[in-house]
Structures are given as structure tokens and as C-alpha cells.
Coordinates of C-alpha atoms and ligand atoms in Angstrom, one line a residue:
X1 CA -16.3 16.3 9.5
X2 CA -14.2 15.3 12.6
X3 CA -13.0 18.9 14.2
X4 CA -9.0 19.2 13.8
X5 CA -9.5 18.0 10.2
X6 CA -11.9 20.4 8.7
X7 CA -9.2 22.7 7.8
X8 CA -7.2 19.7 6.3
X9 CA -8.3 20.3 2.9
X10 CA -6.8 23.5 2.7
X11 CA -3.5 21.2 3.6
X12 CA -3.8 19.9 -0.6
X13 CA -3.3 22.5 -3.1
X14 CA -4.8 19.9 -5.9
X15 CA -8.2 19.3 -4.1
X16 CA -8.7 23.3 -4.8
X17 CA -8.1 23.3 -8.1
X18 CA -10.4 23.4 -11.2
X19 CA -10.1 20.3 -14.1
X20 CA -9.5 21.8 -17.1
X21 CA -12.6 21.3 -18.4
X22 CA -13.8 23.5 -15.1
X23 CA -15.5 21.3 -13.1
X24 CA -13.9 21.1 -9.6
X25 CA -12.1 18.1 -8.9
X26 CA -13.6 15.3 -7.1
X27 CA -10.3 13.3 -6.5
X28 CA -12.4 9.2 -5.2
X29 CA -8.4 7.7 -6.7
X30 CA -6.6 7.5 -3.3
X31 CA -6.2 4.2 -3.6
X32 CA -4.2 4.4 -6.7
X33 CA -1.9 7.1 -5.5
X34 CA -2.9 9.7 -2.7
X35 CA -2.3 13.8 -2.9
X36 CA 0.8 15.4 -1.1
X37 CA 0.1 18.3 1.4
X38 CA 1.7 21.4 1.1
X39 CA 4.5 20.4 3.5
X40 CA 5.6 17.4 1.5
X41 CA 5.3 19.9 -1.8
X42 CA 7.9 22.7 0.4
X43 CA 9.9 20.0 1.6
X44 CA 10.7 18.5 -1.8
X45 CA 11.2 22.0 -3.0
X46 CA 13.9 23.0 0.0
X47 CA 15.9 20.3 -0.9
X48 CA 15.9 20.5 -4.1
X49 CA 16.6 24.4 -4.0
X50 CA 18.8 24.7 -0.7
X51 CA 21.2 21.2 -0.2
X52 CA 20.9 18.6 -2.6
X53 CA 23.4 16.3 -3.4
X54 CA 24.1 12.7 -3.3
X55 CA 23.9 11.0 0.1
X56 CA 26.5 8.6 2.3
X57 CA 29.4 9.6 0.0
X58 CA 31.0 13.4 0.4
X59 CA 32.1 14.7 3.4
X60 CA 30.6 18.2 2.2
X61 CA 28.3 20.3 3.7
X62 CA 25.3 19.5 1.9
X63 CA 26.5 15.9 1.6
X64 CA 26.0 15.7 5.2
X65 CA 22.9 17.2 5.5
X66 CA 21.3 15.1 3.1
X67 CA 22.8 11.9 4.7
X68 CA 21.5 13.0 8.0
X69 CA 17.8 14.1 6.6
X70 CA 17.8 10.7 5.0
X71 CA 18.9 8.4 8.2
X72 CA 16.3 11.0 10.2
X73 CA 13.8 10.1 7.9
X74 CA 14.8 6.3 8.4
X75 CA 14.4 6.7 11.8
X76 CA 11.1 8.3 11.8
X77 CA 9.5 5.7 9.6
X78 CA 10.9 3.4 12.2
X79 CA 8.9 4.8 14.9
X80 CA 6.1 4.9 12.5
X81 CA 5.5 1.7 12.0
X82 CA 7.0 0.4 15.8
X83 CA 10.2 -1.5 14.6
X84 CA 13.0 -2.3 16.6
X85 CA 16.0 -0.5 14.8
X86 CA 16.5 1.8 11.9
X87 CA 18.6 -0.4 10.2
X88 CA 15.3 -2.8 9.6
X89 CA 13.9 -0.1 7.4
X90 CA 14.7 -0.2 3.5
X91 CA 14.3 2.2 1.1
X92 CA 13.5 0.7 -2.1
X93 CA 10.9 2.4 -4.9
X94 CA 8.0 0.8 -3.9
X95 CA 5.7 -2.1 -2.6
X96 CA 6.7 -4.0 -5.9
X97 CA 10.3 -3.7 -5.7
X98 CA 10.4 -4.2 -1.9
X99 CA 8.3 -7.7 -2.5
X100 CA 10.4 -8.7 -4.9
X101 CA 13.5 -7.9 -2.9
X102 CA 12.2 -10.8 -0.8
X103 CA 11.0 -13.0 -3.0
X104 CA 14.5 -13.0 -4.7
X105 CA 16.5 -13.1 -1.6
X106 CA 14.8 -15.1 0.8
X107 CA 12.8 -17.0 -1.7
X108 CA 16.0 -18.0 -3.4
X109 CA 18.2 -18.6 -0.2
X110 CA 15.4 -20.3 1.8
X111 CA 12.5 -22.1 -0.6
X112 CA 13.4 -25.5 -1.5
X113 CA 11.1 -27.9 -3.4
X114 CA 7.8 -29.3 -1.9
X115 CA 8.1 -25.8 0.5
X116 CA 4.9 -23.8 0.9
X117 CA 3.9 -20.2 0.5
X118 CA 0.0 -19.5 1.4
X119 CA -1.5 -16.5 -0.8
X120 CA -5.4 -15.6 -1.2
X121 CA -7.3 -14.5 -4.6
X122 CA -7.5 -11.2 -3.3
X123 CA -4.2 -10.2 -3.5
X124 CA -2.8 -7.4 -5.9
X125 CA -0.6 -8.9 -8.3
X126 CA 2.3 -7.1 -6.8
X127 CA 2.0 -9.4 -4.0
X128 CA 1.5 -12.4 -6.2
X129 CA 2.8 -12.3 -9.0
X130 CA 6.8 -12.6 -7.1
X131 CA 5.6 -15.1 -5.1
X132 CA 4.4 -17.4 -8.2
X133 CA 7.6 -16.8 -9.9
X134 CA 9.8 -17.7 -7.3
X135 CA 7.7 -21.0 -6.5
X136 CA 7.8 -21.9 -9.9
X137 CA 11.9 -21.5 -9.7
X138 CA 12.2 -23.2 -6.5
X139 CA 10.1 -25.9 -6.7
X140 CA 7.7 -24.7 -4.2
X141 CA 3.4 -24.7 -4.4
X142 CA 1.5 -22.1 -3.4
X143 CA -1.3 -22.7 -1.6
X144 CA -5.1 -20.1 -1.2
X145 CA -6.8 -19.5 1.6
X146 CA -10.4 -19.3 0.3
X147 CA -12.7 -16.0 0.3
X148 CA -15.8 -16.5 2.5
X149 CA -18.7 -15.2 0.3
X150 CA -18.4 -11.1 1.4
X151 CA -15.2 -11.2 0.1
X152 CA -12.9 -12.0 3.6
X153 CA -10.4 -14.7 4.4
X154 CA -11.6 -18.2 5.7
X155 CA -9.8 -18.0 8.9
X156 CA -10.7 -21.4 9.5
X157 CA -9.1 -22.8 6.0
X158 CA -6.2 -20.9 7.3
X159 CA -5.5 -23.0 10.0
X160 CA -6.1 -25.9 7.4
X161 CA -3.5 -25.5 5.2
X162 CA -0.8 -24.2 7.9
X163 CA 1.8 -27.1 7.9
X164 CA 5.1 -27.7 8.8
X165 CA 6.1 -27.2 5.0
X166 CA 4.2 -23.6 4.9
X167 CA 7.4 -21.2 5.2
X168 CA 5.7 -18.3 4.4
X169 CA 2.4 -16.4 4.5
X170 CA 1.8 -13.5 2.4
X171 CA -1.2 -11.2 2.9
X172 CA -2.2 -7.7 2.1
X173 CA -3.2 -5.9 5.4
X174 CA -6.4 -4.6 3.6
X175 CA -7.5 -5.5 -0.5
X176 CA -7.3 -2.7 -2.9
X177 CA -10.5 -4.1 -4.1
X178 CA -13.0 -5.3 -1.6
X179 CA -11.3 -2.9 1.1
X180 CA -11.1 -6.0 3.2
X181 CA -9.1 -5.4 6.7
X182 CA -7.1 -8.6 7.5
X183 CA -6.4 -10.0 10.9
X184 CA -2.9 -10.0 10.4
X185 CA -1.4 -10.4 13.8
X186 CA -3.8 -13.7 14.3
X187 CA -2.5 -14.4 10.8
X188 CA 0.9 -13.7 12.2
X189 CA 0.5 -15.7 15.7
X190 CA -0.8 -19.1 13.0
X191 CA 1.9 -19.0 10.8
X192 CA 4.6 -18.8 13.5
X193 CA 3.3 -21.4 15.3
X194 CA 4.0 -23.6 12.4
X195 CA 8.0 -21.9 11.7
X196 CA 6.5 -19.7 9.0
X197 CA 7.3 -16.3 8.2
X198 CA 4.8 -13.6 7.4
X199 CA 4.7 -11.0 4.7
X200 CA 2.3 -8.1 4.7
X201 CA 1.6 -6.0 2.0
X202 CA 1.0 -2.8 3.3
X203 CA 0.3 -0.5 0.5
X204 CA -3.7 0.1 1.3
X205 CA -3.4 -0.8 5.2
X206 CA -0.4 1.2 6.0
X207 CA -1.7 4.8 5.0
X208 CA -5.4 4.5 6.8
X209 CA -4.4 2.2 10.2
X210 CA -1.8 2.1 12.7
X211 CA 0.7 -0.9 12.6
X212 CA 3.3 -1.8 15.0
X213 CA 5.3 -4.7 13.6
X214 CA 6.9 -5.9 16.4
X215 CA 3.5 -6.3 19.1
X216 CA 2.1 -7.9 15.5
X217 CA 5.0 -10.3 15.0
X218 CA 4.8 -9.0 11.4
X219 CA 8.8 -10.6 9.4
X220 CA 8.1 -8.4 6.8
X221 CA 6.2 -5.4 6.0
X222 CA 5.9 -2.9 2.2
X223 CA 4.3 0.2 1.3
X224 CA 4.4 3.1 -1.0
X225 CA 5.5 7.1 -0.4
X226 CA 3.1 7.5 -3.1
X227 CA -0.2 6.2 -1.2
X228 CA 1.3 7.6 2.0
X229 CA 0.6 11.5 0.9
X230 CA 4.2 11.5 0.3
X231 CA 6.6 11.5 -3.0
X232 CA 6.2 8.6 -5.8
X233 CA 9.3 6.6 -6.5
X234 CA 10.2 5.5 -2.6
X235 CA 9.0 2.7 -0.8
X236 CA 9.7 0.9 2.2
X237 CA 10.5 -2.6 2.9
X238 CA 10.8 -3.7 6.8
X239 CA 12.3 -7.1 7.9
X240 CA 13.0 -8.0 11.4
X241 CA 17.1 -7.9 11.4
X242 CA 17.6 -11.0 12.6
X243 CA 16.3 -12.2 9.4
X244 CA 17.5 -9.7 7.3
X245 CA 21.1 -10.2 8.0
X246 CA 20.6 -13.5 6.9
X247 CA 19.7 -12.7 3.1
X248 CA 21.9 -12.2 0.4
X249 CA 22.0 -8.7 -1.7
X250 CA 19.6 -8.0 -4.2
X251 CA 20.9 -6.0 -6.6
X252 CA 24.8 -5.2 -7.1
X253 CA 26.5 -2.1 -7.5
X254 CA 27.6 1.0 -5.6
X255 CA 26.9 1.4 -1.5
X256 CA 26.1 -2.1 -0.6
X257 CA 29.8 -3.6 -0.1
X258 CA 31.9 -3.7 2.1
X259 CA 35.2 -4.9 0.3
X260 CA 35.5 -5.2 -3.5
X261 CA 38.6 -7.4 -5.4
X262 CA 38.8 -8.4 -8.6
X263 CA 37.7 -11.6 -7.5
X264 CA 35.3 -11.3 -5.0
X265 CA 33.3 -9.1 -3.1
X266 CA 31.8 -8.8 0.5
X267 CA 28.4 -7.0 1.4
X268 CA 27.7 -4.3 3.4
X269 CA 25.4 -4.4 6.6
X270 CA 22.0 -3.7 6.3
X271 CA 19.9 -1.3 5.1
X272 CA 23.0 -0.6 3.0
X273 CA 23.4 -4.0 1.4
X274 CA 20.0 -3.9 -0.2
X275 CA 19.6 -0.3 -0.9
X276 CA 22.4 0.0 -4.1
X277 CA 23.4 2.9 -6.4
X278 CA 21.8 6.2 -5.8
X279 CA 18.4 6.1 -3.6
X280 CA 15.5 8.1 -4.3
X281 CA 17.0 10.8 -2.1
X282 CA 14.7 13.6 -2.2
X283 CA 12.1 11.3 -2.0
X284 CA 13.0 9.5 0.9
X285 CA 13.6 12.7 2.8
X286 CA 10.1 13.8 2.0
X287 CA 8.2 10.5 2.8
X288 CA 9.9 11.7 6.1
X289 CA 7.5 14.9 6.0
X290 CA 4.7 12.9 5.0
X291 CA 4.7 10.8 8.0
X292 CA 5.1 13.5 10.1
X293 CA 1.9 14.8 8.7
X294 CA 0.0 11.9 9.4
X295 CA 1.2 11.6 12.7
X296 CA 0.3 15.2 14.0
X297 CA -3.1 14.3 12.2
X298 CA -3.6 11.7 13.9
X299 CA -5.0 7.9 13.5
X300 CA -7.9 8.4 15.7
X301 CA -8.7 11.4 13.4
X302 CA -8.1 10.1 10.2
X303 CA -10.1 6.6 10.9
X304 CA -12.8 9.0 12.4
X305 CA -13.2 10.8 9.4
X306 CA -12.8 7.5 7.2
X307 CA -15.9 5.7 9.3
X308 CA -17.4 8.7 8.8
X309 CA -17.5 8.4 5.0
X310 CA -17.4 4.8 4.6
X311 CA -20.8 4.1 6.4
X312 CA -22.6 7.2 4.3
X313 CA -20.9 5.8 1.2
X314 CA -21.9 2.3 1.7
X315 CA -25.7 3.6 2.3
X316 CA -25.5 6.2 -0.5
X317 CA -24.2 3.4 -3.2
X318 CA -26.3 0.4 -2.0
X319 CA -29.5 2.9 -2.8
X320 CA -28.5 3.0 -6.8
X321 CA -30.3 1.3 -8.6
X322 CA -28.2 -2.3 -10.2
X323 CA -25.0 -1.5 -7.8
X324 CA -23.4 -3.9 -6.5
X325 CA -20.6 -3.3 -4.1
X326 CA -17.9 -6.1 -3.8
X327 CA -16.1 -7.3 -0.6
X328 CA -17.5 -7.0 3.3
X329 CA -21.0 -5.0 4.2
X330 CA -20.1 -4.6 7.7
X331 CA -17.9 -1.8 8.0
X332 CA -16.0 -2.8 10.8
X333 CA -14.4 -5.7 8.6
X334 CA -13.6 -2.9 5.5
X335 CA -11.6 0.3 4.7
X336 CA -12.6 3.3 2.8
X337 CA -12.8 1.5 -0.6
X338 CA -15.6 1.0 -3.0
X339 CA -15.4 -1.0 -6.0
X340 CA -18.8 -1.8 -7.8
X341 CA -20.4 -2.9 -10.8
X342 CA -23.7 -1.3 -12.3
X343 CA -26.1 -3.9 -14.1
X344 CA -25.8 -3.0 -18.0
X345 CA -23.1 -0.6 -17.5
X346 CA -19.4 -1.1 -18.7
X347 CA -16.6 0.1 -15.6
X348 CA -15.0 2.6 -18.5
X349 CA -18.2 3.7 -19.5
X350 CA -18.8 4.7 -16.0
X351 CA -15.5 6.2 -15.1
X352 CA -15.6 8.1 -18.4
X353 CA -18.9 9.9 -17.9
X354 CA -18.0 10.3 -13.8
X355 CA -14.7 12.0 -15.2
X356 CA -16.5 14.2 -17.4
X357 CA -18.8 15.8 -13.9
X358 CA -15.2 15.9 -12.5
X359 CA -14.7 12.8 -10.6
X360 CA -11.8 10.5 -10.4
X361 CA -12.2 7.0 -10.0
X362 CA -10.0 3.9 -11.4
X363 CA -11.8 0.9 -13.4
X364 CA -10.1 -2.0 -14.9
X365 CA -9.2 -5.0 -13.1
X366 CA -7.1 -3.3 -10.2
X367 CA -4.5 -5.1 -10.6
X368 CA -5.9 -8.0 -9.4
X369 CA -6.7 -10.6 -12.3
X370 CA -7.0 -13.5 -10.0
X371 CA -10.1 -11.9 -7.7
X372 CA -11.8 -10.8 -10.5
X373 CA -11.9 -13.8 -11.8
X374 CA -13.0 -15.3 -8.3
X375 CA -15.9 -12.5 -8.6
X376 CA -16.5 -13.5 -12.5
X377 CA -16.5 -10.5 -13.6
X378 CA -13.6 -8.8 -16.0
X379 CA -13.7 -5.6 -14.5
X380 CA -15.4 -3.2 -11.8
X381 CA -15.1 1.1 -11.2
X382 CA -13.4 1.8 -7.5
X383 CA -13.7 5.0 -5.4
X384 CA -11.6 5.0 -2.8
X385 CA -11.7 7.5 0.0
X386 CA -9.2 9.0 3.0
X387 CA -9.3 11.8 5.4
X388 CA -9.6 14.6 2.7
X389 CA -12.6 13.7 1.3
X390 CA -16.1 14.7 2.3
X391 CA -19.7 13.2 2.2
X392 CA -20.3 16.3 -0.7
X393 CA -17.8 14.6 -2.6
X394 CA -19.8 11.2 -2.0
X395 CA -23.4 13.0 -3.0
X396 CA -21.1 14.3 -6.0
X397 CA -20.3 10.8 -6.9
X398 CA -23.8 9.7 -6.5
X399 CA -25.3 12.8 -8.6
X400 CA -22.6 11.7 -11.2
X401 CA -23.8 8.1 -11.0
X402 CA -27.0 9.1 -11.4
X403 CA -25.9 10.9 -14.6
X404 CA -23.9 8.1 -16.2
X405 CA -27.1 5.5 -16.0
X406 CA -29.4 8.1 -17.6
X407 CA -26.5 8.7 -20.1
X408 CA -26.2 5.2 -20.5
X409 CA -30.1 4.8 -21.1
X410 CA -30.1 2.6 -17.5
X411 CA -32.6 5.0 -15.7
Ligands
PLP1 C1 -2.5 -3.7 -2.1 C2 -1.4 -3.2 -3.0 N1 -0.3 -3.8 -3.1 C3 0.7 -3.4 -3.9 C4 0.6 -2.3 -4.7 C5 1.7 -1.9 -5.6 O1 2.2 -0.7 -5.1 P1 3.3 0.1 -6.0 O2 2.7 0.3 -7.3 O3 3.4 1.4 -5.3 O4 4.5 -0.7 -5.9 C6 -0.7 -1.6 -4.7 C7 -0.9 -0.5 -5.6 O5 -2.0 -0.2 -6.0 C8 -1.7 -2.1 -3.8 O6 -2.9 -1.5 -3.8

């Protein structure tokens, strides 16, 4: 384990707990939603039990506090990901909501018929889903970039279907499936280069890899609190302003206006115009704390650690007998994520009988309908790994593995 993180379990109260049926917990489900350190859990508790209130409204004490933890936050996500003003970042609750924020704004104001959005198979449905709607309302087509056989983007089809009609790319910086790392700022360079605009989905990328959106030319950029180490329930959209300012409100109410009449209304500036009613206050403050914590940690250290694991993962799961890992082989192509399939064995069997030796794990289809049915198969059971874990917790997987196929009469 890389030296200034060995003592980083002791950072997550939950990864020293007992399950309840005493088994200590193996938590493989950071993918799904990570675990908050003790900082995040203290800051959420603070607020709650020292100054909460509601935020850009009273000119109280604790009003004032929480508007200026809040913008502070702001600003600190804004040097966390390298954008150019605070006002670029937008607190919505999630990845969904902050991809469909633009999908109804921009897609609305912007796609006309015959217009182009490029998308890949290995998208989550979050990131797809919006996309198809709003195509099928505006007229527009969506075009795939194919997946090369190890489960990575045809760069060379890219350049194929970039046109003059594409207006937008959307791409998730790394699959929640295959844990495949995309070349977004190539991505980025192509689509401009044709007028288009480029969307990442940063929910997996976001919380293992450094971004800086403006040296990337990324438009727009989402991710969770929740897969961050930080609260659930907050999320982040990022636009470049000039854009933004362009885009109508999303949704109406409280905070985003400027003027209201009875017969009219005028919007607010942004981050305000797309963040109305009542944010996600705590929450937003203590996504604050979370970045913090990853920032003292460290990318070098975290990545470290996560090469670390990955590359005894990969060789520890490729030696079971009937596994068969989906997405790139090579790790410098992947993340820490591992979703497999073994021959005979069905994914809820598997994550059943790993729960019951404590480990978590997510089956299903991931969210992601569309690459499993590129893969042809319905489902597949996905460990997915960060700086917390250990390669115990990976011989723990495999020793649970190990029991499932005798269980399952495989061995
Ligand atoms: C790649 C990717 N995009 C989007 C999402 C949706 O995130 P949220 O549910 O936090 O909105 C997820 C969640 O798993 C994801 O993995």
C-alpha cells in the first residue's frame, strides 16, 4: 500500500465495521456510491448542529455563514476541476439531473432537425437516455461511435462520423462497466474542430483522475458527491459561461429570477438561474470537505494505490476458472473496475453468495442496457475498487469466488 495512504482506512468509519451477520465488510461497490471519511461525516454534523439555515436569503448570522460555506465550497470545486470562474459551477443533485439540465436547455434551444449528437454503447443510461429523448423531440439522430473488440472507442470511426451537423459529443470520461478511460481532450480537440460541443460524463472519471476542463477544452462536465466520498443528493454540472449564459432556465421557481410580474419574468445570472428553490445545502457544503480530502490525498497517491490493485486484480480474476472480465486488458487504457461473468453461474447468484462471506459487489445490467446488449449478455457482477481498498480485500473476493463456484456446483 502506497505510504501516506496506509493509514487512510482508518479515515472510513464503515470499512471497520462488522455486517450484521459478522463477517467484516468487504465494501468492492465504489462504483455505485463511494464511503465518506470522517471529515465529511463531522462536517455534515457541524452544520447541521451549529449554523444551519437556508442559504442566499437572510441577512442572519447563520444565513451568512451558510451562504459563504456554500460559494467557498463553489469555489473550491472550481479549482478542483481547473475552471475558469465559480459561476461555471452548478449545483444540481446529481450526474442525472445535471445531464438533463442540458439536454433540456441546450438541446431544446440549440438542436434542430437533421442536427447530430454522437454517443457510444457504453454509455450509462444517465448519459443516454436524455440525449435520445431530446433527439427524438428535436428532430435530431444520434449517431455511435463503435466499440473496438476490448471494449474501447474506435477513434478512427470518430473522426468518421464528425460532420458539420454533429453539435454535440457526449462521452463518459471512463465506463462504469468495462472501466474504460476515454481520450477526452482528443475527443474534445475532433469535435471542436467540426463546431461541436462536448459533454463528459464524469461520474466514474471524476473521483479516480485529475481533470482540468479548461487545458481539455471540455463544454460541459457532471459528477456525483455521492461517488466523490462526499454526501448523496448533490452533484455538479460545469459549462463554460460563455455558453451557459446563453441557455434558458431549467426549472422555475424561487432564486433563479431576477424580476418577477404578473406577466413576465426575467432570470437571474448564472449559477443562480439553474439552481432553483432550496439547494442541497448541507450537502453542497460537505462535497466541499470531500474535495478537500482528496486533494490533500493526492492524485498521484490515489492512482498509485488504484494501479496497484487494478494490475493484482486483473491477474487474480483472469486465474478463475470460466471468468471473463469485460472491457480493456491493458491497464493503462482501464480504471479500477471489474465487471465479469462466470461460465454457468448467474450475476445474483454470485453477488448473493459473495454477500454472504461479506463482500459487496453490484450485478444487474449497470445501468447500461445498451452495452450489454453489445456484449450479449443480460447481465454481469462488478467490483469496483479506489484508494481504500486493499489486495486482502481482492484475495477476499477471490476466496469468496472460489466459494460461490463450489456452492454453485462449478468447481
Ligand atoms: C458513468 C455514470 N454516469 C452517470 C451515473 C449516474 O449518477 P447519479 O446516479 O449519481 O446521477 C452513474 C452512476 O452510477 C455512472 O456510473
Amino acid at each position: 500500500m502506497v505510504a501516506n495512504i496506509t493509514s487512510v482506512r482508518h479515515d472510513f468509519p464503515i470499512l471497520n465495521t462488522r455486517l450484521p451477520n459478522g463477517q467484516p465488510l468487504v465494501y468492492l461497490d465504489s462504483g455505485a456510491s463511494a464511503q465518506r471519511p470522517q471529515s465529511v461525516i463531522n462536517k455534515i454534523s457541524e452544520i447541521y448542529e451549529h449554523y444551519y439555515s437556508n442559504v442566499h436569503r437572510g441577512v442572519h448570522q447563520l444565513g451568512d455563514r451558510v451562504t459563504s460555506e456554500m460559494e467557498a465550497s463553489r469555489s473550491r470545486i472550481q479549482a478542483f476541476i481547473g475552471a475558469s470562474t465559480p459561476e461555471e459551477i452548478i449545483f444540481t443533485s446529481g450526474t442525472t439531473m445535471s445531464i438533463n439540465l442540458i439536454a433540456q436547455t441546450w438541446g431544446r434551444h440549440f438542436l434542430n432537425g437533421g442536427d447530430e449528437i454522437i454517443l457510444n454503447e457504453m454509455e450509462h443510461h444517465a448519459n443516454f437516455v436524455p440525449w435520445q429523448a431530446i433527439a427524438k423531440e428535436r428532430g435530431a439522430v444520434l449517431k455511435f461511435i463503435p466499440l473496438t473488440p476490448d471494449g474501447r472507442l474506435d477513434l478512427e470511426q470518430y473522426q468518421s462520423l464528425l460532420s458539420p451537423k454533429t453539435k454535440l459529443v457526449a462521452v463518459t470520461g471512463m465506463s462504469n462497466v468495462l472501466g474504460t478511460i476515454n481520450p477526452v481532450e482528443e475527443m474534445a480537440q475532433r469535435a471542436h474542430e467540426v463546431g461541436a460541443l462536448i459533454f463528459v460524463d464524469g461520474a466514474q472519471s471524476v473521483p479516480h483522475q485529475p481533470v482540468h476542463v479548461v487545458d481539455s477544452e471540455i463544454d460541459f462536465l457532471a459528477f456525483s458527491g455521492h461517488k466523490l466520498f462526499g454526501p448523496s443528493g448533490i452533484g455538479v454540472l460545469y459549462g463554460r459561461k460563455k455558453i451557459l449564459e446563453t441557455l434558458p432556465p431549467f426549472l422555475y421557481g424561487g432564486n433563479m429570477i431576477s424580476e418577477v410580474h404578473c406577466d413576465h419574468s426575467s432570470w437571474a445570472q448564472i449559477p443562480a438561474r439553474f439552481e432553483a428553490g432550496t439547494p442541497a445545502i448541507t450537502e453542497a457544503i460537505a462535497l466541499g470537505t470531500a474535495i478537500d480530502y482528496v486533494t490533500e490525498l493526492g492524485f498521484d497517491a490515489i492512482q498509485e494505490q488504484e494501479h496497484i490493485l487494478s494490475q493484482y486484480a486483473l491477474q487474480k480474476l483472469q486465474e478463475v476458472p470460466g471468468l471473463q472480465i469485460y472491457g480493456p486488458q491493458e491497464l493503462e487504457h482501464r480504471g479500477a473496475i471489474f465487471s465479469f461473468n462466470i461460465a454457468g453461474a448467474h450475476p445474483e447468484d454470485l453477488a448473493t453468495l459473495l454477500d454472504r462471506k461479506g463482500i459487496a459487489v453490484r450485478h444487474g445490467h449497470h445501468c447500461t442496457m445498451p452495452l450489454h446488449q453489445h456484449l450479449k449478455i443480460a447481465a454481469s457482477v462488478r467490483a469496483s475498487l479506489t484508494f481504500y481498498n486493499t489486495t486482502e480485500e481482492i484475495d477476499a473476493l477471490i476466496d469468496a469466488l472460489e466459494f460461490a463456484r463450489k456452492r454453485l456446483r462449478l468447481a
